CSV table of C-alpha atoms in Angstrom, one decimal:
chain,number,residue,atom,x,y,z
A,214,THR,CA,6.2,39.1,16.8
A,215,GLY,CA,5.5,35.5,15.9
A,216,VAL,CA,8.0,32.8,15.0
A,217,PRO,CA,7.7,31.8,11.3
A,218,TYR,CA,6.5,28.3,10.6
A,219,ASP,CA,9.1,25.9,9.1
A,220,PHE,CA,7.2,24.3,6.2
A,221,VAL,CA,10.2,22.1,5.4
A,222,GLU,CA,10.2,20.4,8.8
A,223,ASP,CA,6.4,20.7,9.2
A,224,LYS,CA,6.3,19.5,12.8
A,225,ASN,CA,2.6,19.9,13.1
A,226,LYS,CA,2.0,18.1,9.7
A,227,GLN,CA,-0.1,21.0,8.6
A,228,TYR,CA,1.6,21.6,5.3
A,229,GLN,CA,1.9,17.9,4.6
A,230,GLU,CA,-1.9,17.5,4.8
A,231,ILE,CA,-2.6,20.5,2.6
A,232,ALA,CA,0.0,19.3,0.0
A,233,LEU,CA,-1.5,15.8,0.0
A,234,CYS,CA,-5.0,17.1,-0.5
A,235,ASP,CA,-3.9,19.4,-3.4
A,236,LEU,CA,-2.0,16.6,-5.1
A,237,LEU,CA,-4.9,14.2,-4.8
A,238,ARG,CA,-7.3,16.8,-6.2
A,239,THR,CA,-5.1,17.2,-9.3
A,240,ILE,CA,-4.6,13.5,-10.0
A,241,PRO,CA,-7.8,11.7,-11.1
A,242,PHE,CA,-8.5,8.3,-9.6
A,243,VAL,CA,-9.0,5.6,-12.2
A,244,CYS,CA,-10.9,2.5,-10.9
A,245,ASN,CA,-11.8,-0.4,-13.3
A,246,THR,CA,-14.8,-1.8,-11.4
A,247,LYS,CA,-17.7,-3.0,-13.6
A,248,PRO,CA,-21.4,-3.0,-12.7
A,249,GLN,CA,-21.7,-6.8,-13.1
A,250,GLN,CA,-18.8,-7.6,-10.7
A,251,SER,CA,-19.4,-9.4,-7.4
A,252,ALA,CA,-18.6,-7.4,-4.2
A,253,LYS,CA,-15.5,-9.6,-3.9
A,254,GLU,CA,-14.3,-8.6,-7.4
A,255,GLU,CA,-15.2,-5.0,-6.9
A,256,ILE,CA,-13.3,-4.7,-3.6
A,257,PHE,CA,-10.2,-6.3,-5.1
A,258,GLU,CA,-10.3,-4.0,-8.1
A,259,LEU,CA,-10.9,-1.0,-5.9
A,260,THR,CA,-8.0,-1.9,-3.6
A,261,LEU,CA,-5.7,-2.7,-6.6
A,262,SER,CA,-6.6,0.6,-8.2
A,263,MET,CA,-5.9,2.5,-4.9
A,264,CYS,CA,-2.5,0.7,-4.7
A,265,ASN,CA,-1.6,1.5,-8.3
A,266,GLN,CA,-2.7,5.1,-7.8
A,267,PHE,CA,-0.4,5.2,-4.7
A,268,LYS,CA,2.4,3.8,-6.9
A,269,LYS,CA,1.8,6.5,-9.5
A,270,LEU,CA,1.8,9.3,-6.8
A,271,VAL,CA,5.0,8.0,-5.2
A,272,GLU,CA,6.9,7.3,-8.5
A,273,MET,CA,5.7,10.0,-10.8
A,274,MET,CA,4.5,12.8,-8.6
A,275,ARG,CA,7.2,12.4,-5.9
A,276,LEU,CA,4.8,12.1,-3.0
A,277,SER,CA,7.4,10.3,-0.9
A,278,GLU,CA,9.7,13.3,-0.8
A,279,MET,CA,8.1,14.4,2.5
A,280,PHE,CA,9.7,11.3,4.1
A,281,TYR,CA,13.2,12.0,3.1
A,282,ARG,CA,13.5,15.5,4.6
A,283,LYS,CA,16.7,16.3,6.6
A,284,GLY,CA,18.2,12.9,5.8
A,285,ARG,CA,15.4,10.9,7.3
A,286,LYS,CA,14.5,7.4,6.0
A,287,PRO,CA,10.9,6.2,6.2
A,288,ASP,CA,9.9,3.0,7.9
A,289,GLU,CA,7.0,0.7,7.0
A,290,THR,CA,4.7,2.6,9.3
A,291,ASP,CA,5.3,5.8,7.3
A,292,TRP,CA,4.4,4.0,4.1
A,293,GLN,CA,1.3,2.4,5.7
A,294,GLN,CA,0.1,5.8,6.9
A,295,LEU,CA,0.6,7.4,3.5
A,296,LEU,CA,-1.2,4.6,1.7
A,297,PHE,CA,-4.1,5.0,4.2
A,298,ALA,CA,-4.2,8.7,3.7
A,299,VAL,CA,-4.4,8.3,-0.1
A,300,ALA,CA,-6.9,5.5,0.0
A,301,ASP,CA,-9.1,7.2,2.5
A,302,THR,CA,-9.1,10.5,0.5
A,303,TYR,CA,-10.1,8.7,-2.7
A,304,LYS,CA,-12.7,6.6,-0.8
A,305,ASN,CA,-14.3,9.8,0.5
A,306,ALA,CA,-14.0,11.7,-2.8
A,307,GLY,CA,-15.5,8.8,-4.8
A,308,ASP,CA,-18.1,8.0,-2.1
A,309,PHE,CA,-17.1,4.3,-2.1
A,310,ASP,CA,-19.1,2.2,0.3
A,311,VAL,CA,-16.1,0.4,1.9
A,312,ASN,CA,-14.4,0.2,5.2
A,313,ILE,CA,-10.6,0.9,5.3
A,314,SER,CA,-8.6,-0.1,8.3
A,315,ARG,CA,-4.9,0.0,9.1
A,316,GLU,CA,-2.9,-1.9,11.7
A,317,SER,CA,-5.8,-4.0,12.9
A,318,SER,CA,-4.9,-7.3,14.7
A,319,PRO,CA,-6.8,-10.4,13.7
A,320,GLY,CA,-4.8,-12.5,16.3
A,321,VAL,CA,-1.8,-13.5,14.1
A,322,GLY,CA,-0.2,-10.1,14.2
A,323,GLU,CA,-1.0,-6.6,12.9
A,324,LEU,CA,-2.0,-6.5,9.3
A,325,ASP,CA,-1.0,-3.4,7.4
A,326,PHE,CA,-4.1,-2.5,5.5
A,327,GLN,CA,-7.5,-3.9,4.8
A,328,ILE,CA,-10.4,-2.8,2.6
A,329,THR,CA,-13.8,-4.6,3.2
A,330,ARG,CA,-17.4,-4.5,2.3
A,331,GLY,CA,-19.6,-6.7,4.4
A,332,ALA,CA,-18.4,-10.2,5.2
A,333,LYS,CA,-17.8,-11.5,1.7
A,334,ALA,CA,-15.5,-8.9,0.2
A,335,ASN,CA,-12.2,-8.4,2.0
A,336,THR,CA,-8.8,-7.6,0.5
A,337,ILE,CA,-5.6,-7.4,2.6
A,338,VAL,CA,-2.5,-5.3,1.7
A,339,GLU,CA,0.9,-6.1,3.2
A,340,ILE,CA,3.7,-3.6,2.7
A,341,LYS,CA,7.4,-4.5,3.0
A,342,ARG,CA,10.5,-2.4,2.3
A,343,SER,CA,13.1,-4.0,0.0
A,344,CYS,CA,15.6,-4.0,2.9
A,345,ASN,CA,13.3,-6.0,5.2
A,346,LYS,CA,15.0,-9.4,5.9
A,347,ASP,CA,11.5,-10.9,6.2
A,348,LEU,CA,10.4,-9.8,2.7
A,349,VAL,CA,9.9,-13.4,1.3
A,350,HIS,CA,8.4,-14.6,4.6
A,351,GLY,CA,5.9,-11.6,4.4
A,352,TYR,CA,4.8,-12.6,0.9
A,353,ARG,CA,4.6,-16.3,1.3
A,354,THR,CA,3.6,-16.8,4.9
A,355,GLN,CA,2.6,-13.6,6.7
A,356,LEU,CA,0.1,-12.4,4.1
A,357,ALA,CA,-1.5,-15.9,3.9
A,358,ALA,CA,-1.8,-16.0,7.7
A,359,TYR,CA,-3.5,-12.6,7.7
A,360,MET,CA,-5.9,-13.6,4.9
A,361,LYS,CA,-6.8,-16.8,6.7
A,362,ALA,CA,-7.4,-15.0,10.1
A,363,THR,CA,-9.6,-12.3,8.5
A,364,GLN,CA,-11.2,-14.6,6.0
A,365,ALA,CA,-9.9,-12.3,3.3
A,366,THR,CA,-10.7,-13.2,-0.3
A,367,ASP,CA,-7.7,-11.5,-1.9
A,368,GLY,CA,-4.2,-10.2,-1.0
A,369,ILE,CA,-1.9,-7.6,-2.4
A,370,PHE,CA,1.8,-7.5,-1.5
A,371,MET,CA,3.5,-4.1,-1.9
A,372,VAL,CA,7.3,-3.9,-2.1
A,373,ILE,CA,8.9,-0.5,-1.5
A,374,ILE,CA,12.2,-0.6,-3.4
A,375,GLU,CA,14.8,1.6,-1.5
A,376,ASP,CA,17.9,0.5,-3.4
A,377,ASP,CA,19.0,-1.0,-6.7
A,378,THR,CA,17.9,-4.6,-5.8
A,379,ILE,CA,14.6,-4.6,-7.7
A,380,ASN,CA,15.7,-7.2,-10.3
A,381,LYS,CA,17.1,-9.5,-7.5
A,382,ILE,CA,13.8,-9.1,-5.5
A,383,LYS,CA,11.6,-9.7,-8.5
A,384,THR,CA,13.6,-12.9,-9.4
A,385,ARG,CA,13.4,-14.2,-5.8
A,386,LEU,CA,9.6,-13.5,-5.6
A,387,GLU,CA,9.0,-15.1,-9.0
A,388,GLU,CA,10.8,-18.3,-7.7
A,389,VAL,CA,8.5,-18.2,-4.7
A,390,LYS,CA,5.4,-17.7,-6.8
A,391,LYS,CA,6.4,-20.6,-9.0
A,392,ASP,CA,6.7,-22.9,-6.0
A,393,MET,CA,3.4,-21.6,-4.6
A,394,ARG,CA,1.7,-22.3,-8.0
A,395,GLU,CA,3.1,-25.8,-8.1
A,396,LYS,CA,1.7,-26.5,-4.6
A,397,GLY,CA,-1.7,-25.0,-5.5
A,398,GLU,CA,-1.4,-22.1,-3.1
A,399,TYR,CA,-3.1,-18.7,-3.6
A,400,ILE,CA,-0.8,-16.3,-5.5
A,401,PRO,CA,-1.2,-12.7,-4.2
A,402,GLU,CA,-0.7,-9.8,-6.5
A,403,ILE,CA,2.7,-8.0,-6.2
A,404,ILE,CA,3.1,-4.2,-6.7
A,405,TYR,CA,6.6,-2.8,-6.8
A,406,ILE,CA,7.1,0.8,-5.9
A,407,ASN,CA,10.5,2.2,-7.0
């Protein structure tokens, strides 16, 4: 007789993949791209829509529960892989003409996530957990360095809130945005996932 498969632990990630595909099939993807948009604008809107869809799946559909099995805490790589799985699934389902890459290295470190079309449309996504001591550095410095190295036109900073510090983090990042605005620096979009 065979040994029954433990779907809770899911060592082979078989159930996790089936559950993700089922969930993505039931949740429609809403993208606000318009026909008259430039490729740059379209890629940014598509990336932003994928990130907001990811936020909805994590917050409202409890997609992140697979990370917390048996007392485990996810790291940033787990979040990157899950975002990639969601984005790639919607890309294929929507037949979007884009390239999605994760953990590529433009020479200044490994960027988390990038969606591109050709040489003129490139959006970078940086993911940080709220407990990361380099959260502000990631927003102000790291994302800007990745954008410069890859000649990205836009950036999105995703904060995974793991405790009750969301108001403190929002206040701190708003202070940083104000300083960046005063200095004429690019202000990346921020998405908080709670």
